[in-house]
CSV table of C-alpha atoms (C1' of nucleotides) in Angstrom, one decimal:
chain,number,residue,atom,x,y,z
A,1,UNK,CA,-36.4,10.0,2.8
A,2,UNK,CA,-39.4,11.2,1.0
A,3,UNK,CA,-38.1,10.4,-2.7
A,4,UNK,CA,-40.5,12.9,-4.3
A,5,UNK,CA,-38.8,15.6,-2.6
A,6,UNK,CA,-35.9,14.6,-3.5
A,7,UNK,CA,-36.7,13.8,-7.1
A,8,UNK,CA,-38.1,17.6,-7.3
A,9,UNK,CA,-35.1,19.3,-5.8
A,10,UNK,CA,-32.7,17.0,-7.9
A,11,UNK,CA,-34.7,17.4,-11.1
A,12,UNK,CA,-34.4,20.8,-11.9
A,13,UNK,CA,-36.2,23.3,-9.0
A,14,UNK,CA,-33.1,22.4,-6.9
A,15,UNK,CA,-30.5,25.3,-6.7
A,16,UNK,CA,-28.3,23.5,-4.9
A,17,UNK,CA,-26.9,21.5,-7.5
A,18,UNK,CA,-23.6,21.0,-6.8
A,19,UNK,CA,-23.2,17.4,-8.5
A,20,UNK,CA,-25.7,15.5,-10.0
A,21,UNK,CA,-28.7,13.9,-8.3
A,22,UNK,CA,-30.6,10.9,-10.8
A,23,UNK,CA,-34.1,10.8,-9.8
A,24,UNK,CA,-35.8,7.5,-9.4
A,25,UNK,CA,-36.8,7.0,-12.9
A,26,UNK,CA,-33.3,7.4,-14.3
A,27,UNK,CA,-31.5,5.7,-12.3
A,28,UNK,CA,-34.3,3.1,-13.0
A,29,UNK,CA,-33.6,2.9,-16.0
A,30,UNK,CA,-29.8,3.2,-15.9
A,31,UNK,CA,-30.1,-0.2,-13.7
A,32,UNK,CA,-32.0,-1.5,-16.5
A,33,UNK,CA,-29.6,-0.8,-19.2
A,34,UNK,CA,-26.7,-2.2,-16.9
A,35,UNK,CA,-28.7,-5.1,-15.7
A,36,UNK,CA,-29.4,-5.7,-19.7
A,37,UNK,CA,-25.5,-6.3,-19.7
A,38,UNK,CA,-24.8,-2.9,-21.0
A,39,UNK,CA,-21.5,-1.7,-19.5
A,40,UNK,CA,-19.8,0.2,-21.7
A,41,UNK,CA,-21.7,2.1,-23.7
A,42,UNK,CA,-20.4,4.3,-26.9
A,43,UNK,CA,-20.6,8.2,-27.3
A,44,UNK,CA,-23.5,7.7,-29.2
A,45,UNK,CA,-25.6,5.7,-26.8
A,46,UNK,CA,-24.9,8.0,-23.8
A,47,UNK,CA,-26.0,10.8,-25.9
A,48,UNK,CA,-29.3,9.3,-26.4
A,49,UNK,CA,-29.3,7.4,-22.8
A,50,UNK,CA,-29.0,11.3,-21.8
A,51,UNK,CA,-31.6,12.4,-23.7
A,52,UNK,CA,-33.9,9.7,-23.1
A,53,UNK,CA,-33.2,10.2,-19.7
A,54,UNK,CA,-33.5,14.0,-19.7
A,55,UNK,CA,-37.2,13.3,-19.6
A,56,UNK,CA,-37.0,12.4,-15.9
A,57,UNK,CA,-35.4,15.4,-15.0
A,58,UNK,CA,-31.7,17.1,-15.8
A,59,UNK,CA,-29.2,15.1,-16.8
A,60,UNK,CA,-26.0,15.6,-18.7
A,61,UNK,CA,-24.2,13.4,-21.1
A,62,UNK,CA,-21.0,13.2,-18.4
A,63,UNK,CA,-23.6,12.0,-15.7
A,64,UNK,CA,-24.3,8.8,-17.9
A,65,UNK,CA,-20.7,8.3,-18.3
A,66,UNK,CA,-19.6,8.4,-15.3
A,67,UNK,CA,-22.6,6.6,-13.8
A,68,UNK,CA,-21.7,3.5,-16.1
A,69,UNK,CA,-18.6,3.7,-15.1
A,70,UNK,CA,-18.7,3.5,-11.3
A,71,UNK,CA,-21.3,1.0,-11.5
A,72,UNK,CA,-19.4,-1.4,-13.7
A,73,UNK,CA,-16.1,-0.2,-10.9
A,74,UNK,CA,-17.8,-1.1,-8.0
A,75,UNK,CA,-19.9,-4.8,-9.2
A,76,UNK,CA,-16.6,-5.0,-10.0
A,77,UNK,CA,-15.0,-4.6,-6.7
A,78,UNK,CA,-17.6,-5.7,-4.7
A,79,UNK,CA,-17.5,-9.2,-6.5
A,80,UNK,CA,-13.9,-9.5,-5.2
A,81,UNK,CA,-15.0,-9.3,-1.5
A,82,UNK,CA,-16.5,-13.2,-1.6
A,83,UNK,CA,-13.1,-15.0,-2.7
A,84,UNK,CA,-12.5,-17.4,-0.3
A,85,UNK,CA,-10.4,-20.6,-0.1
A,86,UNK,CA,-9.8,-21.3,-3.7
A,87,UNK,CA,-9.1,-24.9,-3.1
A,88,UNK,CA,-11.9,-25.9,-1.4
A,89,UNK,CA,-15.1,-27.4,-3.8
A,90,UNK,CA,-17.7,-26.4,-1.2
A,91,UNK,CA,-20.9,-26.0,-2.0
A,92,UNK,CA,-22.5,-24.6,-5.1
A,93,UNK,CA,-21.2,-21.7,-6.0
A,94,UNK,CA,-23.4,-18.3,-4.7
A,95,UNK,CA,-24.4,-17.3,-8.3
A,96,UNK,CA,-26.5,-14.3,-6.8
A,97,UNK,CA,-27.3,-11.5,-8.3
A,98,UNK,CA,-24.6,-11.7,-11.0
A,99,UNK,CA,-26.3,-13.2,-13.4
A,100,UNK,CA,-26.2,-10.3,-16.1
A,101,UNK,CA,-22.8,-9.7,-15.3
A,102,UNK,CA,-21.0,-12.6,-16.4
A,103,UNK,CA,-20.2,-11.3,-19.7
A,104,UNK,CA,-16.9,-10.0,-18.5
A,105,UNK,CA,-16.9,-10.6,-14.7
A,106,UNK,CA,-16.0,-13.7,-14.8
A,107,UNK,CA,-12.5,-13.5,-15.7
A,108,UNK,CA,-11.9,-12.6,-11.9
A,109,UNK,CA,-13.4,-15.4,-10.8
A,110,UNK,CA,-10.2,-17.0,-11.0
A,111,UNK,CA,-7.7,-14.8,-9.2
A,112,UNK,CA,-7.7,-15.0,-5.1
A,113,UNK,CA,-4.8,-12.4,-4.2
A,114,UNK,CA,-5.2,-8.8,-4.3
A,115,UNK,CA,-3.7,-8.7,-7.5
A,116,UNK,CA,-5.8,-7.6,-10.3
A,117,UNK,CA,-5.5,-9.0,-14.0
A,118,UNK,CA,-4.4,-5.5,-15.2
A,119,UNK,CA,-1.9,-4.7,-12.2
A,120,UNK,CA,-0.9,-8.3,-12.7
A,121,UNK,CA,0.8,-7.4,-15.8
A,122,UNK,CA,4.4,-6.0,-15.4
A,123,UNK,CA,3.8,-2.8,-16.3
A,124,UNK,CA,7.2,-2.2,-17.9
A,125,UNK,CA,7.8,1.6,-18.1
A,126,UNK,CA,9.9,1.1,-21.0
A,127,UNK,CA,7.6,-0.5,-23.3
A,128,UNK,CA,5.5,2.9,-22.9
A,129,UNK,CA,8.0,5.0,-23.3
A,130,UNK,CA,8.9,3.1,-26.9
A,131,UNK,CA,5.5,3.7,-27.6
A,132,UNK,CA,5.9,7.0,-27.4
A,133,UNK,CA,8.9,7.1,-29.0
A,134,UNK,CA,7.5,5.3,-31.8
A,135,UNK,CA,4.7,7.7,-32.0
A,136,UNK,CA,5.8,10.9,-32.7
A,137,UNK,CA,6.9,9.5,-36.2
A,138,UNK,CA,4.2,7.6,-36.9
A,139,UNK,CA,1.7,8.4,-39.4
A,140,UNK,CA,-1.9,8.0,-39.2
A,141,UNK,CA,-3.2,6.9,-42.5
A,142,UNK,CA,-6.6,5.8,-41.2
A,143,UNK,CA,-8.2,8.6,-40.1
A,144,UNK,CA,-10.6,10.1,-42.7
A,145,UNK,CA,-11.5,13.2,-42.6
A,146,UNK,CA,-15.7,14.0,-42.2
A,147,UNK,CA,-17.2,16.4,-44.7
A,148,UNK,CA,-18.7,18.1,-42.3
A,149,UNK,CA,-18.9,18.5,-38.7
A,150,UNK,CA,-19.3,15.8,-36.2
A,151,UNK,CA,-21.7,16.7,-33.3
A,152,UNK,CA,-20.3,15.2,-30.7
A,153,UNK,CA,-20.9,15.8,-26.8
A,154,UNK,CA,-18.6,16.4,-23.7
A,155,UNK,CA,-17.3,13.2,-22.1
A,156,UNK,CA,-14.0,13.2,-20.0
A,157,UNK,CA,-14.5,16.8,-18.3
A,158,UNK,CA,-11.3,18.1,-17.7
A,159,UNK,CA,-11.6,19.4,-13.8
A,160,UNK,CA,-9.6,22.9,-14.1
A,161,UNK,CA,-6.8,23.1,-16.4
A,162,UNK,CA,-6.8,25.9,-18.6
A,163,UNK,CA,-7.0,25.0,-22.0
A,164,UNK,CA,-6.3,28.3,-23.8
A,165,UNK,CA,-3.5,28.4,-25.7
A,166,UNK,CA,-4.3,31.4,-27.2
A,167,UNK,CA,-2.7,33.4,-24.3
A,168,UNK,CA,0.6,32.6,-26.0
A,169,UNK,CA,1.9,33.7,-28.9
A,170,UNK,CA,3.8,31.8,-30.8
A,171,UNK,CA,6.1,33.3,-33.4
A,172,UNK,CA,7.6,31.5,-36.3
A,173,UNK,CA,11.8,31.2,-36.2
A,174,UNK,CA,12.1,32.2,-39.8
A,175,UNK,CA,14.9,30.5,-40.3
A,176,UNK,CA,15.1,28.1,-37.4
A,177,UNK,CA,18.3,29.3,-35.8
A,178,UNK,CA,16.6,31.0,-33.2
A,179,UNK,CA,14.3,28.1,-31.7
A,180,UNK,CA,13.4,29.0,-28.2
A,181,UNK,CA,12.9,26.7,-25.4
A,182,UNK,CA,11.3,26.4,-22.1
A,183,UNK,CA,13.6,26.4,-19.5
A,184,UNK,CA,12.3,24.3,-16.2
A,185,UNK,CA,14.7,26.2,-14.6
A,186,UNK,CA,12.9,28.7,-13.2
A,187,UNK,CA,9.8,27.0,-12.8
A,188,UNK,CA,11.1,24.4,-10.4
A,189,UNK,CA,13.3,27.0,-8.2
A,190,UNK,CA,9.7,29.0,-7.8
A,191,UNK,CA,7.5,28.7,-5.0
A,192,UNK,CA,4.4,29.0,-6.4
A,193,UNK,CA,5.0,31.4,-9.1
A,194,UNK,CA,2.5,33.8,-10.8
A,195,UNK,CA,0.9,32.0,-13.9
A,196,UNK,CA,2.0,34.6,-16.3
A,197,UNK,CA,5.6,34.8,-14.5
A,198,UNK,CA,5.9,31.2,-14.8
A,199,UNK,CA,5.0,31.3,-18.7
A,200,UNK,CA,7.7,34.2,-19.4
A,201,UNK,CA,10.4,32.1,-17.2
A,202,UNK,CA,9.8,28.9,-19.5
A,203,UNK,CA,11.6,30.9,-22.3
A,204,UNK,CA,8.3,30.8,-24.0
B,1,UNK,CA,-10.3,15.1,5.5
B,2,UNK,CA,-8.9,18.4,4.2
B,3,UNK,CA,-7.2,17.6,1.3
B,4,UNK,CA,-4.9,20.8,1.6
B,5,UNK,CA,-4.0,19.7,5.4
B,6,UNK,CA,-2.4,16.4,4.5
B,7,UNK,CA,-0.5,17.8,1.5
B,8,UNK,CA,1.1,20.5,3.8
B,9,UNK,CA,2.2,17.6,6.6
B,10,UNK,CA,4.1,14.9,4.1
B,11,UNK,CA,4.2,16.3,1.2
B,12,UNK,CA,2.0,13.8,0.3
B,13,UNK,CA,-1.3,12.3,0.5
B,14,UNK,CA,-1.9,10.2,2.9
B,15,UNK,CA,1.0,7.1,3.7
B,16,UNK,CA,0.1,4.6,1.1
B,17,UNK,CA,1.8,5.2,-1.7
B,18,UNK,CA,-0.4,3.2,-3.8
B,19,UNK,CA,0.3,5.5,-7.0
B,20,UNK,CA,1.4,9.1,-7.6
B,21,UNK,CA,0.0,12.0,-6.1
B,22,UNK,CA,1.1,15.2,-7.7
B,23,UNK,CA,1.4,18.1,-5.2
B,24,UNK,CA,0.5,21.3,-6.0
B,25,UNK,CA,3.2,22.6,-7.2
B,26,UNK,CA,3.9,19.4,-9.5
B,27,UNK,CA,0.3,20.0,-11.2
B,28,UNK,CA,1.1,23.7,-11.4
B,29,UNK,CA,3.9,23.1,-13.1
B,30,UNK,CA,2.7,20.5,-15.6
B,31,UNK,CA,0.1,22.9,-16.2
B,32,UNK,CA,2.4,25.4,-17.0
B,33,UNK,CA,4.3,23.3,-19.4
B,34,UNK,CA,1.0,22.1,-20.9
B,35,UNK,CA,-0.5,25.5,-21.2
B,36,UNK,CA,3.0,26.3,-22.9
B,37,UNK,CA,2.0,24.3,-25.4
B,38,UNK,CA,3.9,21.3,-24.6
B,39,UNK,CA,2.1,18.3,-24.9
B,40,UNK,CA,4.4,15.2,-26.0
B,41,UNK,CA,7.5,16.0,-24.7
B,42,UNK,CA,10.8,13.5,-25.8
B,43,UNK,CA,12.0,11.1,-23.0
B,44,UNK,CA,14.9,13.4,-22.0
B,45,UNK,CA,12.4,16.1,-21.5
B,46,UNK,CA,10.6,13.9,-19.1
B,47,UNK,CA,13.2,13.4,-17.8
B,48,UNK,CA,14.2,16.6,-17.1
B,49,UNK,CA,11.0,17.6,-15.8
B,50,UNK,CA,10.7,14.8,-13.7
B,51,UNK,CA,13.8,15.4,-12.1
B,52,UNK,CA,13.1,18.9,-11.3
B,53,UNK,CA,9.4,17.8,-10.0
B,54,UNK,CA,11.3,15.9,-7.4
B,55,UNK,CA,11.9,18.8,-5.7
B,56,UNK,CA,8.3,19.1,-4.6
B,57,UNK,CA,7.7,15.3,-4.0
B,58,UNK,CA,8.0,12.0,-5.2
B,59,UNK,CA,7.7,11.2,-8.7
B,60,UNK,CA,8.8,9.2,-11.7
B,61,UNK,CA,9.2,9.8,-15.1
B,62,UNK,CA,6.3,7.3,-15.8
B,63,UNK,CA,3.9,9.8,-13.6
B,64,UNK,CA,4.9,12.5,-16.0
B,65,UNK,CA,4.7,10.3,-19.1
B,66,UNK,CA,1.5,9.6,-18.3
B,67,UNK,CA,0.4,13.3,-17.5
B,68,UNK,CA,0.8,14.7,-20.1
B,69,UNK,CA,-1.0,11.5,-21.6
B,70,UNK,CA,-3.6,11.9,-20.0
B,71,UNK,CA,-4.5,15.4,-20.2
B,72,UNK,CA,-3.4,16.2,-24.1
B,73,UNK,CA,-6.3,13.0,-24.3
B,74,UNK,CA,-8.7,14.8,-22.0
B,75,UNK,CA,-8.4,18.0,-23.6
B,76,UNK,CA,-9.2,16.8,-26.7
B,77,UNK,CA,-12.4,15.2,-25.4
B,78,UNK,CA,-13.3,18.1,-23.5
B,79,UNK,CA,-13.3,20.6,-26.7
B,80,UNK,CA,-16.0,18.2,-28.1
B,81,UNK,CA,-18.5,21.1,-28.3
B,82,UNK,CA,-22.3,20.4,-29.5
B,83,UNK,CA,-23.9,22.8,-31.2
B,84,UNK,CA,-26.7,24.8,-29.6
B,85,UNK,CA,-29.9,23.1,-28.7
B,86,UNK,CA,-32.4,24.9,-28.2
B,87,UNK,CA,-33.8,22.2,-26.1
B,88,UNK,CA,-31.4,22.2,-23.7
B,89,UNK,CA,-30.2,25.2,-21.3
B,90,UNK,CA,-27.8,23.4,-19.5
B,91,UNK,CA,-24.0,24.6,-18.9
B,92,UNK,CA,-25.0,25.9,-16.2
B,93,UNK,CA,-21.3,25.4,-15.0
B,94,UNK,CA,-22.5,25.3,-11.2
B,95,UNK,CA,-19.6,27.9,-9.5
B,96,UNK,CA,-20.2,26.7,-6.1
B,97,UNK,CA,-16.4,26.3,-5.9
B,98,UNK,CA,-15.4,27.0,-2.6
B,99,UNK,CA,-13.0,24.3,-1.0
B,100,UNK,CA,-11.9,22.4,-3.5
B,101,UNK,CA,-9.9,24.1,-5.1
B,102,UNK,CA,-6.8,23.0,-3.0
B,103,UNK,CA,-5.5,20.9,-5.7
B,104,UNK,CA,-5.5,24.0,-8.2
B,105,UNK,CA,-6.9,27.4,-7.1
B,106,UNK,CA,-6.9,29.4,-10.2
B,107,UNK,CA,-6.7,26.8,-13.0
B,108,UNK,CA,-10.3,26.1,-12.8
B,109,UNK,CA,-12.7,27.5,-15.6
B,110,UNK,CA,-16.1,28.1,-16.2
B,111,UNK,CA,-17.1,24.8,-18.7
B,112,UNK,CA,-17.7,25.4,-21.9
B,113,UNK,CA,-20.4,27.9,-23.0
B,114,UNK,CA,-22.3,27.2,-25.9
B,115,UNK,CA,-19.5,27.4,-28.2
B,116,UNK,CA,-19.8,28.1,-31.9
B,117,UNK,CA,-19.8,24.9,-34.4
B,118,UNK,CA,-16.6,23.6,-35.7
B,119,UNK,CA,-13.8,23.7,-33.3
B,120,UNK,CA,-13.3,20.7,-31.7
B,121,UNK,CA,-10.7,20.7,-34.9
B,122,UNK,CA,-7.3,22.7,-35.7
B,123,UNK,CA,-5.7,23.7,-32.9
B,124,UNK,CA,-2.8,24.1,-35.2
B,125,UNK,CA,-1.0,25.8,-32.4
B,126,UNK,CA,1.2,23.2,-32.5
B,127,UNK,CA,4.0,25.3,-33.6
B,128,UNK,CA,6.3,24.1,-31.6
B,129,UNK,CA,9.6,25.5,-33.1
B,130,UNK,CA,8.2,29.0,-31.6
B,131,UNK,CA,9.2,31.7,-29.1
B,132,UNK,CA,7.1,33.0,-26.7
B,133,UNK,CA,6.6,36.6,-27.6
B,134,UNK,CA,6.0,38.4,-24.6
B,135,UNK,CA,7.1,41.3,-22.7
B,136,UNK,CA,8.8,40.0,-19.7
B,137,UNK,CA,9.9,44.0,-18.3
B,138,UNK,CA,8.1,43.7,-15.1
B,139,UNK,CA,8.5,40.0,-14.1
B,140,UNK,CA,11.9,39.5,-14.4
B,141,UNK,CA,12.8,41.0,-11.4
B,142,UNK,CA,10.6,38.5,-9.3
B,143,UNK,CA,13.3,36.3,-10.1
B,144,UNK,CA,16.3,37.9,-9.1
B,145,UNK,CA,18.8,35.6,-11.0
B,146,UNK,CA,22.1,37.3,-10.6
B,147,UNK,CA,23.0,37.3,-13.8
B,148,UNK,CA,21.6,36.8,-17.4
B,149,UNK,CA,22.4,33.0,-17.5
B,150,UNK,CA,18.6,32.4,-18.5
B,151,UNK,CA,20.1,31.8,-22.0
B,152,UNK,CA,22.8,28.7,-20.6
B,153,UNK,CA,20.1,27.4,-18.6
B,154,UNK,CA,18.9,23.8,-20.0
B,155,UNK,CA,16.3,24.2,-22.0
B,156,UNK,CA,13.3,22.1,-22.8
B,157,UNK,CA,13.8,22.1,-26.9
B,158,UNK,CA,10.5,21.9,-28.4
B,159,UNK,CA,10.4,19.6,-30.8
B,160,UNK,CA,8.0,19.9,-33.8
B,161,UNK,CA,6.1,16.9,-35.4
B,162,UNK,CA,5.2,17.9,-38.3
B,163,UNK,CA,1.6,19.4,-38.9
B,164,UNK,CA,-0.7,16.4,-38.4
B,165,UNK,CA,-3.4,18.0,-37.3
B,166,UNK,CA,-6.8,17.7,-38.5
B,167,UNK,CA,-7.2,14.3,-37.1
B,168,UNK,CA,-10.6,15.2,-36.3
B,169,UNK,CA,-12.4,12.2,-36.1
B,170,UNK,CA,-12.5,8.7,-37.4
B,171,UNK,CA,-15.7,7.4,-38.2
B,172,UNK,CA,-15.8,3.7,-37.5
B,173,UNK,CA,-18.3,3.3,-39.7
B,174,UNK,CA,-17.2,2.2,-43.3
B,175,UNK,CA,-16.7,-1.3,-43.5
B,176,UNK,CA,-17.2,-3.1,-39.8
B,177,UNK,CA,-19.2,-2.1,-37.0
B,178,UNK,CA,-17.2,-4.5,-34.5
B,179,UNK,CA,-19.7,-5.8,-31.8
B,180,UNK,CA,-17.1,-5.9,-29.2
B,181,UNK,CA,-20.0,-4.2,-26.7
B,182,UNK,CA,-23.4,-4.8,-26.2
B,183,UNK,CA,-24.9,-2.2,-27.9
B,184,UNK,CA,-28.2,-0.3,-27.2
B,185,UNK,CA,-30.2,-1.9,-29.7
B,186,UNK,CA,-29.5,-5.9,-28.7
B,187,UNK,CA,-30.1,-4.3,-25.0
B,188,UNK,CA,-33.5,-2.6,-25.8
B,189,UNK,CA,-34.4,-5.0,-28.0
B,190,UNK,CA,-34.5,-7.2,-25.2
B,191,UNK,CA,-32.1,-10.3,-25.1
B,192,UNK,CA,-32.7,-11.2,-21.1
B,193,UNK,CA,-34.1,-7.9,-19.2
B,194,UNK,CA,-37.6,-6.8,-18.8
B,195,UNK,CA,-36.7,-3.6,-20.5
B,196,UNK,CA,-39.1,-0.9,-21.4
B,197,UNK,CA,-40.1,-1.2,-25.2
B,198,UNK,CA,-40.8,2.5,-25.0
B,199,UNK,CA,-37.0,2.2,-25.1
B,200,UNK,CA,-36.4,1.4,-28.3
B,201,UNK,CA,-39.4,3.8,-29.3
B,202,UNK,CA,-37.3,6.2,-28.5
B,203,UNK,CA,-34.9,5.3,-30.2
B,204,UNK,CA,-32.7,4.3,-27.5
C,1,DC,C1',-26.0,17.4,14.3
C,2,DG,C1',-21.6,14.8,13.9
C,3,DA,C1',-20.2,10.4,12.0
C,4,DT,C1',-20.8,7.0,8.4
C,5,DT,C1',-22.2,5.5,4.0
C,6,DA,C1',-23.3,5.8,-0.8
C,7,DT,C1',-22.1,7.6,-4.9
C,8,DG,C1',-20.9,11.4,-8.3
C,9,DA,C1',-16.7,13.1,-10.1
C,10,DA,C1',-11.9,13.2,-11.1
C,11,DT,C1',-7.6,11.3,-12.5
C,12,DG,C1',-3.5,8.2,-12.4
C,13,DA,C1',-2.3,4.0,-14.7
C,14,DA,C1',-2.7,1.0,-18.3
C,15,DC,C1',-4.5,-1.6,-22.4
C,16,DG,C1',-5.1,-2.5,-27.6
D,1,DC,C1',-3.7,7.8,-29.4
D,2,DG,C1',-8.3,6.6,-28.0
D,3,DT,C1',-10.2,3.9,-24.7
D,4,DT,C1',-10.8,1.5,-20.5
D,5,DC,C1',-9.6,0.1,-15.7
D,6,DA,C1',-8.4,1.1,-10.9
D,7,DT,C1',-8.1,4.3,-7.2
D,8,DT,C1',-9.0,8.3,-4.9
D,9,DC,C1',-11.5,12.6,-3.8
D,10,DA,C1',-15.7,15.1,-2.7
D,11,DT,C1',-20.3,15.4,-1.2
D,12,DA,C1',-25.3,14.3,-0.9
D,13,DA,C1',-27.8,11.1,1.6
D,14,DT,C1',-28.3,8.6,5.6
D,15,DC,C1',-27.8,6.8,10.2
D,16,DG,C1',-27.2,7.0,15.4
DNA sequence: CGATTATGAATGAACG
DNA sequence: CGTTCATTCATAATCG
């Protein structure tokens, strides 16, 4: 298709934006950056990725997040397509067009079955749930605290949960004889209970 | 496919059972719980909850472990607000929400307006020792429990770490800047790729 | 235009 | 807990 049409909808006359449509010159770029060997770039650099990139046309800092992301995902994934008889020496091996990537791709090189190095580990439930455990009564002593406020920008969107808190009140028990709790009780019995019913039936 | 279709014929998604698919009413009761104000709970709380999720579809206590992980993490990255740029108009929050909200229909929220500076700090609501303050007059009759056993019920006892808040952020600056990543810099500078110098002009 | 593909977005699972 | 990986969902782009 006609990429300057596209690039003009996508950049910023387009109303119909319902995701996020690079234009030519970001993703350009982007490619550039990955092809560099840059796979996992900080807070900071996407913020100024974003920025640079804004130029081109809009672009939020999420957008360069995730584009990273399912870029490094699927060189991923597509590298593990080619795996072939792991005991044969045949020819030389197709070093294509993953020539940047072999910073951290490689380590897959050596795997055949469909298991991946991460699923390969026994994910042991309980080790997690020590964590946890361990957690709750640990103290941070490392974090320092900033003198003044840390611009940051908005990675990890979270879809549609609510996030207000506010809507509950909490109350102090004065003398902590009187601690409520939230009952499931309700909550599970419910079909699909009113939000605010739900809330009053945790006991909260 | 219709997401909503396939829920409503197994229960769950699809037949591979690859990893957990929380069903509607799983995520709207997480959600509850979460919006509650619950956001570590103990392993007999998980438990509990994952027992009484079972009633809507398959799940382990690892699924809600990891949840709540998950989405006490994500919330805290998604209050990361910036502070208004007068350069930028975005949050446009595109509302073309129409069919997709299967998973949740009225947990979804507009994205964060410009917000005002320092917040992405002291949520102190963690009181967790607390009672939900609330009048219940009207909704309690939705429920129809026969009698007034709310108070035997088994209750979810919020448990209260301490206040360690204000763990705002950690600024890995100080003593090493660990080069575990490429960063921007060695990438613009140009170790392999024909990148753009007007790259690093920018700052990039 | 309907089906398929490519890819942005989301999230469960897991690592360090 | 913050971060990263793997998988899935949703949709614009593309093909037949």
């Amino acid at each position: 298709m006609d990429q300057s049409v596209m690039e003009a909808l996508s950049g910023r006359v387009g109303v119909k934006c319902g995701r996020w449509n690079p234009t030519a010159e970001q993703v350009k770029v982007l490619t550039e950056l990955f092809r560099a060997g840059l796979r996992t770039p900080s807070t900071e650099q996407i913020q100024r990725i974003s920025t640079h990139l804004s130029a081109f046309g809009k672009v939020e800092s999420k957008n360069v997040f995730y584009w990273f992301q399912n870029h490094k995902a699927r060189e991923r994934h597509h590298h593990k397509k080619r795996r072939r008889c792991a005991s044969s020496p045949d020819s030389g091996s197709t070093d294509d067009e993953s020539r940047a990537a072999a910073r951290e791709a490689d380590a897959d090189l050596v795997l055949q079955p469909p298991e991946s190095k991460r699923e390969a580990r026994c994910y042991n439930h309980h080790r997690l749930m020590t964590c946890y455990v361990r957690d709750v009564v640990e103290t941070d002593a490392m974090w320092e605290r900033p003198t003044r406020e840390v611009e940051t920008l908005e990675l990890f969107p979270l879809k549609s949960y609510g996030l207000e808190m506010d809507k509950v009140r909490y109350v102090r028990g004065g003398s902590g004889e009187h601690c409520r709790e939230i009952t499931f009780f309700d909550v599970a019995a419910g079909r699909d209970p009113p939000l605010e019913l739900t809330l009053c039936s945790f006991g909260l």
